[in-house]
Coordinates of N, CA and C in Angstrom, one line a residue:
M1 N -14.1 -66.2 119.7 CA -15.2 -66.3 118.7 C -15.6 -64.9 118.3
C2 N -15.7 -64.0 119.3 CA -16.1 -62.7 119.0 C -15.1 -62.0 118.0
E3 N -13.7 -62.2 118.4 CA -12.8 -61.6 117.5 C -12.8 -62.1 116.1
L4 N -13.1 -63.4 115.9 CA -13.2 -64.1 114.7 C -14.3 -63.5 113.9
L5 N -15.4 -63.3 114.6 CA -16.7 -62.7 113.8 C -16.3 -61.3 113.4
A6 N -15.7 -60.5 114.3 CA -15.3 -59.1 113.9 C -14.5 -59.1 112.7
R7 N -13.4 -60.0 112.7 CA -12.4 -60.0 111.6 C -13.2 -60.4 110.4
Y8 N -14.1 -61.4 110.5 CA -14.8 -61.8 109.3 C -15.6 -60.7 108.6
A9 N -16.3 -59.9 109.6 CA -17.1 -58.8 109.1 C -16.3 -57.7 108.4
A10 N -15.1 -57.4 109.1 CA -14.3 -56.4 108.5 C -13.7 -56.8 107.1
K11 N -13.3 -58.1 107.1 CA -12.9 -58.6 105.7 C -14.0 -58.5 104.7
R12 N -15.1 -58.9 105.0 CA -16.2 -58.8 104.0 C -16.4 -57.3 103.5
L13 N -16.4 -56.4 104.5 CA -16.4 -55.0 104.1 C -15.4 -54.6 103.2
A14 N -14.1 -55.0 103.6 CA -12.9 -54.4 102.9 C -12.9 -55.0 101.5
G15 N -13.4 -56.3 101.3 CA -13.4 -57.0 99.9 C -14.7 -56.7 99.2
G16 N -15.7 -56.2 99.8 CA -16.9 -56.2 99.1 C -17.1 -55.1 98.0
A17 N -16.6 -53.9 98.3 CA -16.7 -52.8 97.4 C -15.6 -52.8 96.3
T18 N -15.9 -52.3 95.0 CA -14.9 -52.4 94.0 C -13.8 -51.3 94.2
A19 N -14.1 -50.3 94.9 CA -13.1 -49.2 95.1 C -13.6 -48.3 96.2
R20 N -12.7 -47.5 96.8 CA -13.0 -46.6 97.8 C -12.5 -45.3 97.4
S21 N -13.1 -44.1 97.8 CA -12.6 -42.8 97.4 C -12.8 -41.9 98.6
A22 N -11.6 -41.5 99.2 CA -11.6 -40.7 100.4 C -12.5 -41.2 101.5
G23 N -12.3 -42.5 101.8 CA -13.1 -43.0 102.9 C -14.5 -43.4 102.6
R24 N -15.0 -43.2 101.4 CA -16.3 -43.6 101.0 C -16.3 -44.8 100.1
F25 N -17.4 -45.6 100.1 CA -17.5 -46.7 99.2 C -17.7 -46.1 97.8
A26 N -17.2 -46.9 96.7 CA -17.6 -46.5 95.4 C -19.2 -46.7 95.2
E27 N -19.6 -46.1 94.2 CA -21.1 -46.2 93.9 C -21.5 -47.7 93.5
V28 N -21.7 -48.5 94.5 CA -22.1 -49.9 94.2 C -23.4 -50.1 95.0
P29 N -24.2 -51.0 94.6 CA -25.6 -51.3 95.3 C -25.4 -52.2 96.5
W30 N -24.9 -51.7 97.6 CA -24.6 -52.4 98.8 C -25.9 -53.2 99.3
T31 N -27.1 -52.4 99.4 CA -28.1 -53.1 100.0 C -28.6 -54.2 99.1
G32 N -28.8 -55.4 99.9 CA -29.2 -56.6 99.2 C -28.0 -57.4 98.7
R33 N -26.8 -56.9 98.9 CA -25.5 -57.6 98.5 C -24.8 -57.9 99.8
G34 N -23.5 -57.4 99.9 CA -22.6 -57.8 101.0 C -23.0 -57.3 102.4
L35 N -23.7 -56.1 102.4 CA -23.9 -55.4 103.7 C -24.8 -56.2 104.6
P36 N -25.9 -56.8 104.2 CA -26.7 -57.6 105.1 C -26.0 -58.7 105.8
Q37 N -25.1 -59.5 105.0 CA -24.5 -60.6 105.6 C -23.4 -60.1 106.6
V38 N -22.8 -59.0 106.3 CA -21.8 -58.5 107.2 C -22.6 -58.0 108.5
A39 N -23.8 -57.4 108.3 CA -24.6 -57.0 109.5 C -24.9 -58.2 110.3
T40 N -25.1 -59.3 109.8 CA -25.4 -60.5 110.5 C -24.2 -60.9 111.4
A41 N -23.0 -60.9 110.8 CA -21.8 -61.2 111.6 C -21.6 -60.2 112.7
Y42 N -21.8 -58.9 112.3 CA -21.6 -57.9 113.5 C -22.6 -58.1 114.6
D43 N -23.8 -58.4 114.2 CA -24.9 -58.6 115.2 C -24.5 -59.8 116.2
I44 N -24.1 -60.8 115.6 CA -23.7 -62.0 116.4 C -22.5 -61.7 117.3
A45 N -21.5 -61.1 116.8 CA -20.4 -60.6 117.6 C -20.7 -59.7 118.7
V46 N -21.6 -58.7 118.4 CA -22.0 -57.8 119.4 C -22.9 -58.6 120.6
R47 N -23.7 -59.4 120.1 CA -24.4 -60.3 121.2 C -23.5 -61.0 122.1
A48 N -22.4 -61.6 121.4 CA -21.5 -62.4 122.1 C -20.8 -61.6 123.1
Y49 N -20.3 -60.3 122.7 CA -19.7 -59.4 123.7 C -20.6 -59.0 124.7
E50 N -21.9 -58.9 124.5 CA -22.8 -58.4 125.5 C -23.0 -59.7 126.5
R51 N -23.0 -60.8 126.0 CA -23.1 -62.0 126.9 C -21.9 -62.1 127.9
I52 N -20.7 -61.8 127.4 CA -19.5 -62.0 128.2 C -19.2 -60.7 129.0
G53 N -20.1 -59.6 128.9 CA -20.0 -58.4 129.7 C -18.8 -57.5 129.3
E54 N -18.7 -57.3 127.9 CA -17.7 -56.3 127.4 C -18.4 -55.2 126.6
P55 N -19.0 -54.3 127.3 CA -19.8 -53.2 126.6 C -18.9 -52.3 125.7
A56 N -17.5 -52.1 126.2 CA -16.8 -51.2 125.3 C -16.4 -51.9 124.0
A57 N -16.3 -53.2 123.9 CA -16.0 -53.9 122.6 C -17.3 -53.9 121.8
Q58 N -18.4 -54.0 122.6 CA -19.8 -53.9 121.8 C -19.9 -52.6 121.1
A59 N -19.7 -51.6 121.9 CA -19.8 -50.2 121.2 C -18.9 -49.9 120.1
R60 N -17.6 -50.4 120.3 CA -16.7 -50.3 119.2 C -17.1 -51.0 118.0
L61 N -17.6 -52.2 118.0 CA -18.1 -52.9 116.8 C -19.2 -52.2 116.2
L62 N -20.2 -51.9 117.1 CA -21.4 -51.2 116.5 C -21.0 -49.8 115.8
T63 N -20.1 -49.1 116.4 CA -19.6 -47.9 115.8 C -19.1 -48.0 114.5
D64 N -18.1 -49.1 114.4 CA -17.5 -49.4 113.1 C -18.5 -49.8 112.0
F65 N -19.5 -50.6 112.4 CA -20.4 -50.9 111.3 C -21.3 -49.8 111.0
A66 N -21.7 -49.0 112.0 CA -22.6 -47.9 111.6 C -21.8 -46.9 110.7
R67 N -20.5 -46.7 110.9 CA -19.7 -45.8 109.9 C -19.7 -46.5 108.5
E68 N -19.6 -47.7 108.5 CA -19.5 -48.4 107.1 C -20.9 -48.2 106.5
C69 N -21.9 -48.4 107.2 CA -23.3 -48.2 106.7 C -23.5 -46.7 106.2
F70 N -23.0 -45.8 107.0 CA -23.0 -44.4 106.6 C -22.3 -44.1 105.4
Q71 N -21.0 -44.6 105.2 CA -20.2 -44.4 104.1 C -20.8 -45.0 102.8
S72 N -21.6 -46.1 103.0 CA -22.2 -46.8 101.9 C -23.5 -46.1 101.5
G73 N -23.9 -45.1 102.2 CA -25.1 -44.4 101.9 C -26.4 -45.0 102.6
D74 N -26.3 -46.1 103.4 CA -27.4 -46.7 104.0 C -27.6 -46.0 105.4
Y75 N -28.2 -44.8 105.3 CA -28.4 -44.0 106.5 C -29.4 -44.5 107.4
T76 N -30.4 -45.2 106.9 CA -31.3 -45.8 107.8 C -30.7 -46.9 108.6
R77 N -30.0 -47.7 108.1 CA -29.2 -48.7 108.9 C -28.3 -48.1 109.8
A78 N -27.5 -47.0 109.3 CA -26.6 -46.4 110.2 C -27.3 -45.8 111.5
I79 N -28.5 -45.4 111.3 CA -29.3 -44.8 112.4 C -29.5 -45.9 113.5
R80 N -29.9 -47.1 112.9 CA -30.2 -48.3 113.7 C -29.0 -48.6 114.7
Y81 N -27.9 -48.7 113.9 CA -26.6 -49.2 114.8 C -26.2 -48.1 115.6
Q82 N -26.2 -46.8 115.3 CA -25.8 -45.7 116.1 C -26.7 -45.7 117.3
G83 N -28.0 -45.9 117.1 CA -28.9 -46.0 118.3 C -28.5 -47.1 119.2
Q84 N -28.0 -48.2 118.7 CA -27.5 -49.3 119.7 C -26.2 -48.7 120.4
V85 N -25.4 -48.0 119.8 CA -24.2 -47.5 120.4 C -24.7 -46.5 121.5
A86 N -25.6 -45.7 121.2 CA -26.1 -44.7 122.1 C -26.5 -45.4 123.4
D87 N -27.3 -46.5 123.2 CA -27.9 -47.3 124.3 C -26.8 -47.9 125.2
V88 N -25.7 -48.4 124.5 CA -24.6 -49.0 125.3 C -23.8 -47.9 126.1
A89 N -23.6 -46.9 125.4 CA -23.0 -45.7 126.1 C -23.7 -45.2 127.2
M90 N -25.0 -45.1 127.1 CA -25.8 -44.6 128.2 C -25.7 -45.5 129.4
A91 N -25.8 -46.8 129.1 CA -25.8 -47.8 130.1 C -24.5 -47.9 130.9
I92 N -23.5 -47.5 130.3 CA -22.2 -47.5 131.1 C -21.7 -46.1 131.5
G93 N -22.6 -45.2 131.3 CA -22.3 -43.8 131.8 C -21.3 -43.0 131.0
D94 N -21.2 -43.3 129.7 CA -20.2 -42.7 128.8 C -20.9 -41.5 128.1
E95 N -20.9 -40.3 128.7 CA -21.6 -39.2 128.1 C -21.1 -38.8 126.8
A96 N -19.7 -38.8 126.6 CA -19.2 -38.4 125.3 C -19.6 -39.4 124.3
G97 N -19.5 -40.7 124.4 CA -19.8 -41.7 123.5 C -21.3 -41.6 123.2
H98 N -22.1 -41.4 124.2 CA -23.6 -41.3 124.0 C -23.9 -40.0 123.1
G99 N -23.2 -39.0 123.4 CA -23.4 -37.7 122.6 C -22.9 -37.8 121.2
E100 N -21.8 -38.5 121.0 CA -21.3 -38.7 119.6 C -22.2 -39.6 118.8
A101 N -22.7 -40.6 119.4 CA -23.7 -41.5 118.8 C -24.9 -40.8 118.4
L102 N -25.5 -39.9 119.3 CA -26.6 -39.0 118.9 C -26.4 -38.1 117.8
S103 N -25.2 -37.6 117.8 CA -24.8 -36.6 116.8 C -24.7 -37.2 115.5
A104 N -24.2 -38.4 115.4 CA -24.1 -39.3 114.2 C -25.5 -39.5 113.6
I105 N -26.5 -39.9 114.6 CA -27.9 -40.1 114.1 C -28.4 -38.8 113.7
A106 N -28.1 -37.8 114.2 CA -28.6 -36.4 113.7 C -28.2 -36.1 112.3
H107 N -26.9 -36.4 112.1 CA -26.3 -36.2 110.7 C -27.0 -37.2 109.7
A108 N -27.2 -38.3 110.1 CA -27.9 -39.3 109.1 C -29.3 -38.7 108.9
H109 N -30.0 -38.3 109.9 CA -31.4 -37.7 109.6 C -31.3 -36.4 108.7
L110 N -30.2 -35.7 108.9 CA -30.1 -34.5 108.0 C -30.0 -34.9 106.5
L111 N -29.1 -35.9 106.2 CA -28.9 -36.4 104.9 C -30.2 -37.1 104.3
L112 N -31.1 -37.5 105.2 CA -32.3 -38.1 104.8 C -33.4 -37.0 104.7
K113 N -33.0 -35.8 105.0 CA -33.9 -34.6 104.9 C -35.0 -34.6 106.1
N114 N -34.7 -35.4 107.1 CA -35.6 -35.5 108.3 C -35.1 -34.3 109.2
H115 N -35.4 -33.1 108.8 CA -34.8 -31.9 109.4 C -35.1 -31.8 110.9
E116 N -36.3 -31.9 111.2 CA -36.7 -31.8 112.6 C -36.2 -32.9 113.5
K117 N -36.1 -34.1 113.0 CA -35.4 -35.1 113.8 C -34.0 -34.9 113.9
A118 N -33.3 -34.3 112.9 CA -31.9 -34.0 112.9 C -31.7 -33.0 114.0
V119 N -32.5 -31.9 114.2 CA -32.3 -31.0 115.2 C -32.5 -31.5 116.6
R120 N -33.5 -32.4 116.7 CA -33.9 -33.0 117.9 C -32.8 -33.8 118.5
F121 N -32.1 -34.6 117.7 CA -31.0 -35.5 118.1 C -29.8 -34.7 118.3
A122 N -29.6 -33.7 117.4 CA -28.4 -33.0 117.6 C -28.4 -32.1 118.9
E123 N -29.5 -31.6 119.2 CA -29.6 -30.8 120.5 C -29.3 -31.7 121.7
R124 N -29.9 -32.9 121.6 CA -29.6 -33.8 122.7 C -28.2 -34.2 122.8
A125 N -27.5 -34.3 121.6 CA -26.1 -34.6 121.6 C -25.3 -33.4 122.1
L126 N -25.7 -32.2 121.8 CA -25.0 -31.0 122.2 C -25.0 -30.9 123.7
T127 N -26.1 -31.2 124.4 CA -26.1 -31.2 125.8 C -25.1 -32.2 126.4
L128 N -25.0 -33.3 126.0 CA -24.1 -34.4 126.5 C -22.6 -34.0 126.2
L129 N -22.4 -33.6 124.9 CA -21.1 -33.3 124.6 C -20.5 -32.1 125.3
T130 N -21.3 -31.1 125.6 CA -20.9 -29.9 126.4 C -20.6 -30.3 127.8
Y131 N -21.5 -31.2 128.4 CA -21.2 -31.7 129.7 C -19.9 -32.6 129.8
A132 N -19.6 -33.3 128.7 CA -18.4 -34.1 128.6 C -17.2 -33.2 128.2
N133 N -17.4 -32.0 128.0 CA -16.2 -31.1 127.7 C -15.6 -31.4 126.3
R134 N -16.5 -31.6 125.2 CA -16.0 -32.0 123.9 C -16.4 -30.9 123.0
P135 N -15.6 -29.9 122.9 CA -16.1 -28.7 122.1 C -16.1 -29.0 120.6
G136 N -15.2 -29.8 120.1 CA -15.1 -30.1 118.7 C -16.4 -30.9 118.3
A137 N -16.7 -31.9 119.0 CA -17.8 -32.7 118.8 C -19.2 -31.9 119.0
A138 N -19.2 -31.1 120.0 CA -20.3 -30.2 120.2 C -20.5 -29.2 119.1
S139 N -19.4 -28.8 118.4 CA -19.5 -28.0 117.2 C -20.1 -28.6 116.0
R140 N -19.8 -29.9 115.9 CA -20.4 -30.7 114.8 C -21.9 -30.8 115.0
A141 N -22.3 -31.1 116.2 CA -23.7 -31.1 116.5 C -24.4 -29.9 116.1
L142 N -23.8 -28.8 116.5 CA -24.4 -27.5 116.1 C -24.5 -27.2 114.7
T143 N -23.4 -27.7 114.0 CA -23.4 -27.6 112.5 C -24.5 -28.3 111.9
T144 N -24.8 -29.5 112.5 CA -26.0 -30.2 112.0 C -27.3 -29.5 112.2
V145 N -27.4 -28.8 113.3 CA -28.6 -27.9 113.6 C -28.7 -26.8 112.6
A146 N -27.5 -26.1 112.4 CA -27.5 -25.0 111.4 C -28.0 -25.5 110.0
N147 N -27.4 -26.6 109.6 CA -27.8 -27.1 108.3 C -29.3 -27.5 108.2
A148 N -29.8 -28.0 109.3 CA -31.2 -28.5 109.3 C -32.1 -27.3 109.2
R149 N -31.8 -26.3 110.0 CA -32.7 -25.1 110.0 C -32.5 -24.3 108.7
H150 N -31.3 -24.3 108.1 CA -31.2 -23.7 106.8 C -32.1 -24.5 105.7
G151 N -32.1 -25.8 105.8 CA -33.0 -26.6 105.0 C -34.5 -26.3 105.2
Q152 N -34.8 -25.8 106.4 CA -36.2 -25.4 106.7 C -36.5 -23.9 106.4
N153 N -35.5 -23.3 105.8 CA -35.6 -21.8 105.6 C -35.9 -21.0 106.9
R154 N -35.3 -21.5 108.0 CA -35.4 -20.9 109.3 C -34.0 -20.3 109.5
H155 N -33.7 -19.2 108.8 CA -32.3 -18.7 108.6 C -31.8 -18.0 109.7
A156 N -32.6 -17.3 110.5 CA -32.1 -16.7 111.7 C -31.6 -17.7 112.8
E157 N -32.3 -18.9 112.9 CA -32.0 -19.9 113.8 C -30.7 -20.6 113.2
A158 N -30.6 -20.8 111.9 CA -29.4 -21.3 111.3 C -28.2 -20.4 111.6
L159 N -28.4 -19.2 111.4 CA -27.3 -18.2 111.7 C -26.8 -18.4 113.1
S160 N -27.7 -18.4 114.1 CA -27.3 -18.5 115.5 C -26.5 -19.8 115.8
A161 N -27.0 -20.9 115.2 CA -26.4 -22.2 115.5 C -25.0 -22.2 114.8
A162 N -24.9 -21.6 113.6 CA -23.7 -21.7 112.8 C -22.6 -20.8 113.4
L163 N -23.0 -19.6 114.0 CA -22.0 -18.8 114.7 C -21.5 -19.5 115.9
N164 N -22.4 -20.1 116.7 CA -21.9 -20.9 117.8 C -21.0 -22.2 117.4
A165 N -21.4 -22.8 116.4 CA -20.6 -23.9 115.9 C -19.2 -23.4 115.5
E166 N -19.1 -22.4 114.8 CA -17.9 -21.9 114.3 C -17.0 -21.5 115.5
A167 N -17.4 -20.8 116.5 CA -16.8 -20.4 117.7 C -16.2 -21.7 118.4
L168 N -17.0 -22.7 118.6 CA -16.7 -23.9 119.2 C -15.5 -24.6 118.5
A169 N -15.6 -24.8 117.2 CA -14.7 -25.5 116.3 C -13.4 -24.8 116.4
R170 N -13.4 -23.4 116.4 CA -12.3 -22.6 116.5 C -11.5 -22.8 117.8
S171 N -12.3 -22.8 118.9 CA -11.7 -23.0 120.3 C -11.1 -24.3 120.4
A172 N -11.6 -25.3 119.8 CA -11.1 -26.8 119.8 C -10.0 -26.9 118.9
N173 N -9.7 -26.0 118.0 CA -8.8 -26.2 116.9 C -9.1 -27.5 116.0
D174 N -10.4 -27.6 115.8 CA -10.9 -28.7 115.0 C -11.1 -28.2 113.6
L175 N -10.0 -28.3 112.8 CA -9.9 -27.7 111.5 C -11.1 -28.2 110.5
P176 N -11.2 -29.6 110.4 CA -12.3 -30.0 109.5 C -13.7 -29.6 110.0
G177 N -13.9 -29.6 111.3 CA -15.1 -29.1 111.9 C -15.3 -27.6 111.7
H178 N -14.2 -26.9 111.7 CA -14.3 -25.4 111.5 C -14.7 -25.2 110.0
V179 N -14.1 -26.0 109.1 CA -14.6 -25.8 107.7 C -16.1 -26.0 107.5
A180 N -16.6 -27.1 108.1 CA -18.0 -27.4 108.0 C -18.9 -26.2 108.5
A181 N -18.4 -25.7 109.7 CA -19.1 -24.6 110.3 C -19.2 -23.4 109.5
L182 N -18.0 -23.1 109.0 CA -17.9 -21.9 108.1 C -18.7 -22.0 106.8
L183 N -18.8 -23.1 106.2 CA -19.6 -23.3 105.0 C -21.1 -23.0 105.3
V184 N -21.7 -23.6 106.4 CA -23.1 -23.4 106.6 C -23.2 -22.0 107.2
L185 N -22.3 -21.4 107.9 CA -22.4 -20.0 108.4 C -22.5 -19.1 107.2
G186 N -21.7 -19.3 106.1 CA -21.8 -18.6 104.9 C -23.2 -18.6 104.3
L187 N -23.8 -19.8 104.2 CA -25.1 -20.0 103.8 C -26.2 -19.2 104.5
A188 N -26.0 -19.2 105.9 CA -27.0 -18.5 106.7 C -26.7 -17.0 106.6
Q189 N -25.5 -16.5 106.5 CA -25.3 -15.1 106.3 C -25.9 -14.6 105.1
R190 N -25.6 -15.4 104.0 CA -26.3 -14.8 102.7 C -27.7 -14.9 102.7
A191 N -28.3 -15.9 103.4 CA -29.8 -15.9 103.5 C -30.4 -14.8 104.3
T192 N -29.5 -14.3 105.2 CA -30.1 -13.2 106.1 C -29.6 -11.9 105.6
G193 N -29.1 -11.8 104.4 CA -28.7 -10.5 103.8 C -27.4 -10.0 104.0
S194 N -26.5 -10.8 104.5 CA -25.1 -10.4 104.7 C -24.2 -11.1 103.7
A195 N -24.2 -10.6 102.5 CA -23.4 -11.2 101.4 C -21.9 -11.1 101.7
E196 N -21.5 -10.0 102.1 CA -20.0 -9.8 102.4 C -19.6 -10.7 103.5
D197 N -20.4 -10.8 104.6 CA -19.9 -11.8 105.6 C -19.8 -13.2 105.1
A198 N -20.8 -13.5 104.3 CA -20.9 -14.9 103.6 C -19.6 -15.2 102.9
S199 N -19.2 -14.1 102.1 CA -18.0 -14.3 101.4 C -16.8 -14.4 102.2
R200 N -16.6 -13.7 103.3 CA -15.5 -13.8 104.1 C -15.5 -15.3 104.9
S201 N -16.7 -15.8 105.2 CA -16.7 -17.1 105.8 C -16.2 -18.1 104.9
W202 N -16.8 -18.0 103.6 CA -16.4 -19.0 102.5 C -15.0 -19.0 102.2
R203 N -14.4 -17.7 102.2 CA -13.0 -17.7 102.0 C -12.2 -18.3 103.1
A204 N -12.6 -18.0 104.2 CA -11.9 -18.6 105.5 C -12.1 -20.2 105.3
A205 N -13.2 -20.7 105.0 CA -13.4 -22.2 104.8 C -12.4 -22.8 103.9
L206 N -12.2 -22.1 102.7 CA -11.3 -22.6 101.7 C -9.8 -22.6 102.2
L207 N -9.4 -21.4 102.8 CA -8.1 -21.5 103.3 C -7.9 -22.5 104.4
T208 N -8.8 -22.7 105.3 CA -8.7 -23.7 106.3 C -8.6 -25.1 105.8
S209 N -9.4 -25.3 104.8 CA -9.4 -26.7 104.2 C -8.0 -27.0 103.6
R210 N -7.4 -25.9 103.0 CA -6.1 -26.1 102.5 C -5.0 -26.4 103.6
R211 N -5.2 -25.8 104.8 CA -4.3 -25.9 105.9 C -4.4 -27.4 106.3
V212 N -5.5 -28.0 106.3 CA -5.7 -29.4 106.8 C -4.8 -30.3 106.0
G213 N -4.7 -30.1 104.8 CA -3.8 -31.0 103.9 C -4.5 -32.3 103.5
D214 N -5.9 -32.3 103.5 CA -6.6 -33.5 103.2 C -7.2 -33.2 101.7
P215 N -6.7 -33.9 100.6 CA -7.2 -33.5 99.3 C -8.8 -33.6 99.1
Y216 N -9.3 -34.7 99.8 CA -10.7 -34.8 99.7 C -11.5 -33.6 100.3
L217 N -11.1 -33.1 101.5 CA -11.7 -32.0 102.1 C -11.6 -30.8 101.3
T218 N -10.3 -30.5 100.7 CA -10.1 -29.4 99.9 C -11.1 -29.5 98.6
R219 N -11.1 -30.6 98.0 CA -11.9 -30.8 96.8 C -13.3 -30.5 97.1
E220 N -13.8 -31.2 98.1 CA -15.2 -31.1 98.5 C -15.6 -29.6 98.8
T221 N -14.8 -28.9 99.5 CA -14.9 -27.5 99.9 C -15.0 -26.7 98.6
A222 N -14.0 -26.9 97.7 CA -14.1 -26.1 96.4 C -15.3 -26.4 95.6
A223 N -15.8 -27.7 95.6 CA -16.9 -28.1 94.9 C -18.2 -27.3 95.4
F224 N -18.2 -27.2 96.8 CA -19.4 -26.6 97.4 C -19.3 -25.0 97.1
L225 N -18.1 -24.4 97.2 CA -18.0 -23.0 96.8 C -18.4 -22.7 95.4
T226 N -17.9 -23.6 94.5 CA -18.3 -23.5 93.1 C -19.8 -23.5 93.0
S227 N -20.5 -24.3 93.7 CA -21.9 -24.5 93.6 C -22.8 -23.4 94.1
V228 N -22.1 -22.5 95.0 CA -22.7 -21.3 95.4 C -22.2 -20.1 94.9
G229 N -21.3 -20.1 93.8 CA -20.8 -19.1 93.1 C -19.7 -18.3 93.7
H230 N -19.0 -18.9 94.6 CA -17.9 -18.2 95.3 C -16.7 -18.5 94.6
P231 N -15.8 -17.5 94.3 CA -14.5 -17.7 93.6 C -13.6 -18.4 94.5
L232 N -12.7 -19.3 93.8 CA -11.7 -20.1 94.4 C -10.4 -19.5 94.5
T233 N -10.3 -18.2 94.4 CA -9.0 -17.5 94.4 C -8.8 -16.7 95.8

């Protein structure tokens, strides 16, 4: 029954949007359409897994749906489901899973411009991910801190977080995470009067995005650099 409900939910998600672009739903008004019904199916499946004592399956389903909510732009719903993932992970002693769920919550708060909440959740995530020896994931949490502090015009704090995020991503060989860290590092460097350092960071971000071989990442990196006036050569 659990598997049937999960397959139903996944099918509704796959068939609901008219198109996808690089892992994101097309611009369609999900709220009030397919997503709530899919949420109901997921909720029932999650409760069923809870009843038969399979927390790992619970967490997997919750994570899948939270990601779909995130990709559809429903960040508030994504926070709700990632919060449930965090609760399950904490209950079974999964520090890495707990930390990654809190980091996802932080990222959603960042996109909602809840900067202080983004920092609070990201810092909690950082502690757990550091303990679990997940430098790549820890780097992404720090990148969220850097972006939030930049959004608050607290540029010295943004610079410190971005420098640490860049070092962690590089040590983990997390190329997409490294790109994200370098982009916000450039913002923080420019805001603190280091235009040449910013240019070097952004150039490195562009080159690294090309190394990844993901057209979406390269395109989004180029669009960001164009928006800040950095040349693409």
